[in-house]
C-alpha positions as a printed Julia matrix, in Angstrom:
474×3 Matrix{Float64}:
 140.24  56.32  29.36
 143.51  56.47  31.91
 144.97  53.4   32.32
 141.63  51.05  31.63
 142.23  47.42  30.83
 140.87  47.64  27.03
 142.06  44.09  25.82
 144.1   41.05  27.52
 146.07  38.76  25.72
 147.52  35.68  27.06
 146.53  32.97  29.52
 144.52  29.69  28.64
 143.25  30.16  25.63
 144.2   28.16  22.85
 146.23  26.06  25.27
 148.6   28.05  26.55
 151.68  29.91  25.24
 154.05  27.1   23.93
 153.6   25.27  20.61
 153.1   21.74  21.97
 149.93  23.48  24.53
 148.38  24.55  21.31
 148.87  21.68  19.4
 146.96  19.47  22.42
 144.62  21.74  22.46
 143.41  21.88  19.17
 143.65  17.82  19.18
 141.02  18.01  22.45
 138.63  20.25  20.53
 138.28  17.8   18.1
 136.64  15.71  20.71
 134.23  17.89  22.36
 130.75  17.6   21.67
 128.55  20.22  21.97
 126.07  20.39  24.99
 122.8   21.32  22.9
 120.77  21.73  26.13
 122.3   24.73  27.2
 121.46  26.63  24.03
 118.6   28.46  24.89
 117.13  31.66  23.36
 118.64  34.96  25.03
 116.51  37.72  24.12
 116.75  41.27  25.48
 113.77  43.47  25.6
 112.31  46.67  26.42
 111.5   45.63  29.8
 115.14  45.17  30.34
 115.63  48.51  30.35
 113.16  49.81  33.15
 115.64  49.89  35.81
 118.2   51.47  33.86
 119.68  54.29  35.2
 120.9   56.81  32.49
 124.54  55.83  32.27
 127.7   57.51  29.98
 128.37  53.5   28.8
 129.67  52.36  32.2
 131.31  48.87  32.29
 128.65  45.8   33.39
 129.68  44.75  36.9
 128.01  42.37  38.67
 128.49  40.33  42.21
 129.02  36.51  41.88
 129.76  33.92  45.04
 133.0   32.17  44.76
 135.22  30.67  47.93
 132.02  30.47  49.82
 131.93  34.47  50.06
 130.19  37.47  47.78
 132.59  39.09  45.72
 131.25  42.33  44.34
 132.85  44.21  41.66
 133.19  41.68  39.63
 134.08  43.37  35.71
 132.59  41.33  32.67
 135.26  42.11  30.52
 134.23  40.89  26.87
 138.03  42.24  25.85
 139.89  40.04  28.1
 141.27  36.68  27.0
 141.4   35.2   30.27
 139.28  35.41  33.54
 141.38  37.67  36.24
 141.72  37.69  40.16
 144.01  40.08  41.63
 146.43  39.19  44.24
 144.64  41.76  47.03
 140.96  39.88  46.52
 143.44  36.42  46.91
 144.38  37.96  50.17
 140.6   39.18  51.43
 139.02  35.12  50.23
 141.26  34.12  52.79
 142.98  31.98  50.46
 146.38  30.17  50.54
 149.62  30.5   48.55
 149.52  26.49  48.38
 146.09  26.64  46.47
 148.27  28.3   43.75
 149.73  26.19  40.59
 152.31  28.0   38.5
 151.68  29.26  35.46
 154.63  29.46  32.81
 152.62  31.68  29.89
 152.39  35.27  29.31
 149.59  37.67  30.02
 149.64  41.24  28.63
 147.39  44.14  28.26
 147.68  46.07  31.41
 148.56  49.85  30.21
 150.49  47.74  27.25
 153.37  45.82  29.58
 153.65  42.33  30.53
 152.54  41.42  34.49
 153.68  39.46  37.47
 150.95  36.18  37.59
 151.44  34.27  40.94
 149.49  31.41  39.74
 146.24  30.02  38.74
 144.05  27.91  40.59
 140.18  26.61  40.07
 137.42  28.1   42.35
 133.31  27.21  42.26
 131.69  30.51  41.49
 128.22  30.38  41.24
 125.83  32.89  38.88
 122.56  34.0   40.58
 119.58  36.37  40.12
 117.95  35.09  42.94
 115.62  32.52  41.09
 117.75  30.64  39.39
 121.43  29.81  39.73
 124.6   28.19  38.14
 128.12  26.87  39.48
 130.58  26.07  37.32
 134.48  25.84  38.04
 136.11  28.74  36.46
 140.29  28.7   36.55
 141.14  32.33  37.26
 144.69  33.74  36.5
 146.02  35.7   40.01
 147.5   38.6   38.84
 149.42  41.43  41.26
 148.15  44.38  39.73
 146.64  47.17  41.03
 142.75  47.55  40.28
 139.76  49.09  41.06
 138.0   45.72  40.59
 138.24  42.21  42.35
 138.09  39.92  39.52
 137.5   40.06  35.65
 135.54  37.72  33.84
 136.79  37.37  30.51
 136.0   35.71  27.19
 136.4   32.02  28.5
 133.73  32.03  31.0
 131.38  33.99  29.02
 131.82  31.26  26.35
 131.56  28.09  28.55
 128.78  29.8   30.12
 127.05  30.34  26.62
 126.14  34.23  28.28
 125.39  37.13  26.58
 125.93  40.68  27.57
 124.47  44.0   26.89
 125.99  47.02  27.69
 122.79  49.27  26.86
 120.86  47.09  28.77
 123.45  46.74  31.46
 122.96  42.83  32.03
 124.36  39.65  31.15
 121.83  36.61  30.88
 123.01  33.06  30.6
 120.96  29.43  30.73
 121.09  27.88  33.82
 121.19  23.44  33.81
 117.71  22.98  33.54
 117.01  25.6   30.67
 115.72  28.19  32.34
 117.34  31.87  32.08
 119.37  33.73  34.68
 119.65  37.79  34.45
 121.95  39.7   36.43
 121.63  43.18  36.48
 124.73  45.24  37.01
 125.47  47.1   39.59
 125.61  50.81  37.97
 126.67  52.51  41.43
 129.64  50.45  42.13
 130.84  50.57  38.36
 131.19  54.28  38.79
 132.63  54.14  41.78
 135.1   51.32  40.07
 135.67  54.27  37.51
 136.3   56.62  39.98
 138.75  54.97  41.7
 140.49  53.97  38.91
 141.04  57.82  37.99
 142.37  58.55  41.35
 145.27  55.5   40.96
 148.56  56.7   39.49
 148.81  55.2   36.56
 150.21  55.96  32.64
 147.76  58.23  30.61
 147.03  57.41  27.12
 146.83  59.94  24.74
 145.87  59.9   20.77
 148.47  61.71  18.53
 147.88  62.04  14.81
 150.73  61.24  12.61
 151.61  63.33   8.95
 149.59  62.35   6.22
 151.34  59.4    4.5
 151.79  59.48   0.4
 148.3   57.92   0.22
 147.01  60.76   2.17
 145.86  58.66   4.94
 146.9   60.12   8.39
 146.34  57.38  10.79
 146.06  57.34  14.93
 148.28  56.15  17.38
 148.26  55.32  21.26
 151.34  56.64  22.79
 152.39  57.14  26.06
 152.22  60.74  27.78
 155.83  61.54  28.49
 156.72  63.02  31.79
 156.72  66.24  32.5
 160.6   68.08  31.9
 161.77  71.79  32.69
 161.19  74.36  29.55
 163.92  75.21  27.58
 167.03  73.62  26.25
 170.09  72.34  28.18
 173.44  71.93  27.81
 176.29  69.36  28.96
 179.57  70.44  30.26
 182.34  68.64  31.58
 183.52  69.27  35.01
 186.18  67.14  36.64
 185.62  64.46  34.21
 181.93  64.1   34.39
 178.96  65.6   32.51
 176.73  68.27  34.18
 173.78  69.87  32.48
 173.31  73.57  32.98
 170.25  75.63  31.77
 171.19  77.74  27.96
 169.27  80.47  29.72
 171.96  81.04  32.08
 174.85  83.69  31.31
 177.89  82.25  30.7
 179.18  84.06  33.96
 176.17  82.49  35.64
 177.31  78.74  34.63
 181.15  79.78  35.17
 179.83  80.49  38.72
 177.79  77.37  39.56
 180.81  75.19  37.49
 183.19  76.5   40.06
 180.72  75.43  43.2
 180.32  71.73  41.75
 184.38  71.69  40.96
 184.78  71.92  44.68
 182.29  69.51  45.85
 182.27  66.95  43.28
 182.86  64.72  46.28
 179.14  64.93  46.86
 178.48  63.22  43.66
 178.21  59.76  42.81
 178.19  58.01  39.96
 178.25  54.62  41.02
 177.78  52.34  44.03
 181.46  53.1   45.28
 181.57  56.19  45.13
 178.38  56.11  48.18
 179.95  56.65  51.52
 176.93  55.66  53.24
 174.81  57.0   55.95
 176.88  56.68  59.74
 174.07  53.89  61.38
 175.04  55.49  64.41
 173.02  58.86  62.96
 169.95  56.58  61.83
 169.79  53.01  60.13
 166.21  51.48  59.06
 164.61  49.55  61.84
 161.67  46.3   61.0
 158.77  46.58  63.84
 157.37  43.49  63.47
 153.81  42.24  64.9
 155.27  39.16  67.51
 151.88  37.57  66.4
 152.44  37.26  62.63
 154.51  34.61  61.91
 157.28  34.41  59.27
 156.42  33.38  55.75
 158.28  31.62  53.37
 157.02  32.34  49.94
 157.18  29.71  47.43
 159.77  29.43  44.85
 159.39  31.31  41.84
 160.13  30.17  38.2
 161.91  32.15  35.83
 162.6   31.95  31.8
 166.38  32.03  31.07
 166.16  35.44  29.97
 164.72  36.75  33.52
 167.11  34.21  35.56
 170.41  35.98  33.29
 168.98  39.4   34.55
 168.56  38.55  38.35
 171.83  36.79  37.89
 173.67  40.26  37.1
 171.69  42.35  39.47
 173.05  40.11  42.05
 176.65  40.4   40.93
 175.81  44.41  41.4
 174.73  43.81  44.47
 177.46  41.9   46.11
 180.1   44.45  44.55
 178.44  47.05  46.01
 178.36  45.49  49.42
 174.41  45.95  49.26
 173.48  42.06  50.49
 175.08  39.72  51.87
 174.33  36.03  51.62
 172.69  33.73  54.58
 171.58  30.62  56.12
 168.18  29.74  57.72
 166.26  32.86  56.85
 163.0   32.97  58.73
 161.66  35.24  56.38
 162.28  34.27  52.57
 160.46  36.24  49.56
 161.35  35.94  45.34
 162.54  38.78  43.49
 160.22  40.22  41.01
 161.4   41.78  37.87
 160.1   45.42  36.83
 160.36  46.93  33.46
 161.86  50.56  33.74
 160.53  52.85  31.29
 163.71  53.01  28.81
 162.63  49.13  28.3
 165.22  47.34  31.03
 164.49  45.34  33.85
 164.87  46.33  37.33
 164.62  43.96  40.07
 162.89  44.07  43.04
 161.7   42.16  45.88
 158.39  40.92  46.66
 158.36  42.12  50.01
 153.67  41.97  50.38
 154.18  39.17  53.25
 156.82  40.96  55.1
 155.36  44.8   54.74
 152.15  43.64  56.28
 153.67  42.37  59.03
 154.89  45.68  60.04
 152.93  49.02  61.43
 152.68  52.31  59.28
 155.12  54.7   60.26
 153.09  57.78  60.15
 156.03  60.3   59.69
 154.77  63.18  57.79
 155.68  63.62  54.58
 155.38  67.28  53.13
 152.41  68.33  51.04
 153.58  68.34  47.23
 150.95  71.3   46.7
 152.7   73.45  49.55
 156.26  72.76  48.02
 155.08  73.83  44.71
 154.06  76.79  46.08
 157.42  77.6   47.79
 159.15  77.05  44.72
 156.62  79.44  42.37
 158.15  82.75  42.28
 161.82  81.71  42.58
 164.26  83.2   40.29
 166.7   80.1   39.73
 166.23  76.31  40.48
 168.91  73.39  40.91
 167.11  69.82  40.54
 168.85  67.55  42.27
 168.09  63.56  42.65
 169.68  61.42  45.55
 171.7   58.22  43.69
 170.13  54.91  45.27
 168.98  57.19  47.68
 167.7   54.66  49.54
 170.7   52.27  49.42
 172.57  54.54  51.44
 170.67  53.94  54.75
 171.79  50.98  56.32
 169.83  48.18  57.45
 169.72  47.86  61.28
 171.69  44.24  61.43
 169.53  42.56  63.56
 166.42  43.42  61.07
 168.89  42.48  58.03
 168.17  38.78  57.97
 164.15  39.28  57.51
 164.76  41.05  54.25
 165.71  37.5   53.06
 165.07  36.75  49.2
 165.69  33.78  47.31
 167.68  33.62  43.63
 168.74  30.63  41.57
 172.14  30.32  43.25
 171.59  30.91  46.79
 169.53  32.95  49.23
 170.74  36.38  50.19
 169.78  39.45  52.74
 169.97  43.39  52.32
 172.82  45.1   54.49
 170.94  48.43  52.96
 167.68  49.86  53.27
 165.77  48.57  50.37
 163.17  49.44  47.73
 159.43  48.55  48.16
 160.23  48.23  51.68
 157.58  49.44  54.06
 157.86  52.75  55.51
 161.26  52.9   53.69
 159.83  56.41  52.37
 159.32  57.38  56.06
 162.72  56.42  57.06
 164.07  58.36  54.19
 162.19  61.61  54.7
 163.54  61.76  58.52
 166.85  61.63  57.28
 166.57  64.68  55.01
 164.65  66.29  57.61
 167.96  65.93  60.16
 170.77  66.67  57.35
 169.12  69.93  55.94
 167.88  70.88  59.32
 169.11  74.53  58.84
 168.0   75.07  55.14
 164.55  72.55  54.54
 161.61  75.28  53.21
 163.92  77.77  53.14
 166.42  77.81  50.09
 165.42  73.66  49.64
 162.49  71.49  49.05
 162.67  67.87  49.46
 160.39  65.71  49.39
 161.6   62.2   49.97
 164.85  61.56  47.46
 164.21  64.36  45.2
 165.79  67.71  46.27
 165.16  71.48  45.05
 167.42  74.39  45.56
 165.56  77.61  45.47
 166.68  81.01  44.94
 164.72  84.07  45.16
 167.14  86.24  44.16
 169.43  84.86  41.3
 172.51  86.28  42.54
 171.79  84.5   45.62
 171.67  81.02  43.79
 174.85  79.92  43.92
 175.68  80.77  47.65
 172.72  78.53  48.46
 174.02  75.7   45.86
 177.42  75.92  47.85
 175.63  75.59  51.08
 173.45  72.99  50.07
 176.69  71.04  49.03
 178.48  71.29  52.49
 175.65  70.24  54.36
């Protein structure tokens, strides 16, 4: 499987997260009686299986009614601890932010790491096979994740439902109030299409490694992560004006003394930290907000944050204000919360929850080059420089009129981007035009870039490090 949701932990059950939840909600079970009438015989058969389609054990989704609309691909998830309704189906029910109530827990399980929850809130969803029917409120967890499905119906529901679910016989039967039986058939063509899409997504890949055989001669299995991609062979680190460099082994050492000189001359066009960015001249180009005058602005509602998360946002803020990256304001008309991401060597990065403002604003339809034809340019060269842009996208300034609507909200205050942002909308766009106007004289010819990630090329190897220099006057 890539990047399928196997098992969710977290939510509801048991009473929450905290102690005292758990403790009241073991002291409630106590007092539940059990509702006898619903416990009806659920029995599959062979005529259950008549209008089964052949299937390589595809997932049972079915279509329920909930909000007063049809909600297809709708995942009966017997792994997950908690019923699940991502924030884009939120958006299509038409719902409001208001409807929300926080939720202080955890929820984890999706490819391993711990994810954003908006809030929870209770909807009627009613079960039907067209005979008989079923509505019960069902509190779903709103979850911004990216999925193939709408919602996930998870152990909970299943239970207070008293359903049952095959997965040969791809349907899940439950009683309905009177004692009769409801069966819902899934829908076979939209679970592979589900499946499908869930391939295309970008997402981590799982992969089973085998570990040595212990001293008990047991060699057991592990899930770890795929690692990324890196170029073959070993690297070095040399010092050059103070700073570490890697340089390919493979080289000759008259080779590195070459492309050690270049760097020693332009070691101006390195940076190391936020100072050490000149900036992009918002005279040459600066980011620009096209808003829709019919959308109005949005205040998103305050997000809570554990002390842990609030120390984090708290130092990313100081970073920001040193490096002159926001500045703080008044009366935003636009307001969004910061969102905290975990980076893959385990720290946080934060971001800003920009959904509200982005769709507000057009697609800028600059092209971006085709990764498949820059892969091509680059096959067949003799010597490569990688080269990554620092906060690439820090160094394009915000147009100031546009700065106040990139307005986000912290503990202490409320604060605006001077800077082009991440996870801003057609930020990518913006970006690729620049590069596009700076290497002007050298893009697809001795360097690829595609976005903030850069590629000298040299066909000839003797002809690298005249193209290096070049690069690193432009």
């Amino acid at each position: 499987m890539h990047g399928e949701i196997h098992t969710i932990a977290g939510g509801f059950s048991g009473g929450g997260c905290t102690a005292s939840q758990q403790k009241k909600y073991a002291r409630a079970v106590m007092s539940v009686e059990a509702d006898e009438a619903l416990d009806v015989d659920l029995v599959f058969t062979k005529t259950n299986l008549r209008d089964v389609v052949p299937h390589d054990n595809d997932p049972v989704v079915i279509s329920v009614v909930t909000a007063g609309r049809k909600v297809h691909r709708v995942m009966v998830d017997q792994g997950s601890l908690t019923d699940v309704m991502f924030w884009t189906t939120f958006n299509k029910l038409q719902l409001s932010p208001d409807q929300l109530r926080p939720y202080t827990g955890c929820l984890y399980g999706f490819a391993g790491d711990q994810v954003e929850v908006r809030g929870h809130l209770e909807l009627r969803t009613t079960f039907t096979d067209g005979v008989a029917s079923r509505t019960e409120n069902i509190r779903y967890l709103v979850v911004n994740s990216a999925s193939a499905y709408n919602v996930l119906l998870g152990r909970p529901t299943l239970n207070w439902l008293r359903a049952v679910v095959s997965t040969r016989h791809m349907k899940m039967k439950l009683p309905d109030l009177g004692g009769k039986v409801i069966t819902i058939k899934s829908d076979q063509k939209e679970a592979e299409r589900c499946y499908e899409n869930n391939l295309k997504t970008k997402r981590g890949v799982f992969m089973v490694t085998t570990r040595a055989q212990s001293e008990e001669g047991v060699a057991p299995s592990e899930i770890a992560w795929e690692r990324r991609p890196k170029p073959t062979g070993e690297v070095m680190e040399r010092e050059i004006g103070g700073r570490a460099f890697k340089l390919g082994k493979s080289l000759g050492q008259a080779a590195q003394d070459q492309i050690v000189e270049v760097i020693a001359r332009h070691l101006d066009a390195f940076a190391w930290s936020a100072s050490d960015m000149p900036g992009i001249d918002p005279d040459f180009l600066c980011h620009h907000l096209t808003i829709d005058p019919k959308v109005r602005p949005i205040h998103q509602r305050r997000r809570k944050f554990n002390e842990d998360r609030q120390h984090v946002i708290k130092e990313e803020t100081k970073k920001l204000l040193s490096a002159d990256h926001k500045r703080e304001i008044q009366y935003p008309e636009w307001l969004a919360n910061v969102a905290l991401v975990k980076k893959a060597n385990g720290k946080w990065r934060m971001c800003v929850d920009f959904t509200d403002l982005n769709k507000a604003c057009p697609k800028d339809s600059y092209p971006l080059p085709s990764i498949g034809a820059l892969v091509d340019s680059a096959s067949g060269c003799k010597m490569l420089s990688f080269l990554d842009a620092f906060s690439g996208y820090n160094q394009i300034k915000m147009h100031p009129r546009d700065e106040c609507k990139t307005a986000f909200m912290t503990e202490l205050s409320c604060y605006c981007y001077t800077v082009m942002p991440f996870r801003l909308k057609n930020a990518g766009a913006t970006y690729q035009r620049l590069m596009d106007r700076v290497l002007a004289p050298m893009i697809r010819r001795s360097v690829q870039a595609f976005v903030d990630n850069m590629v000298v090329t040299s066909q000839v190897k003797d002809q690298h490090v005249v193209d290096l220099e070049s690069y690193l006057q432009q």
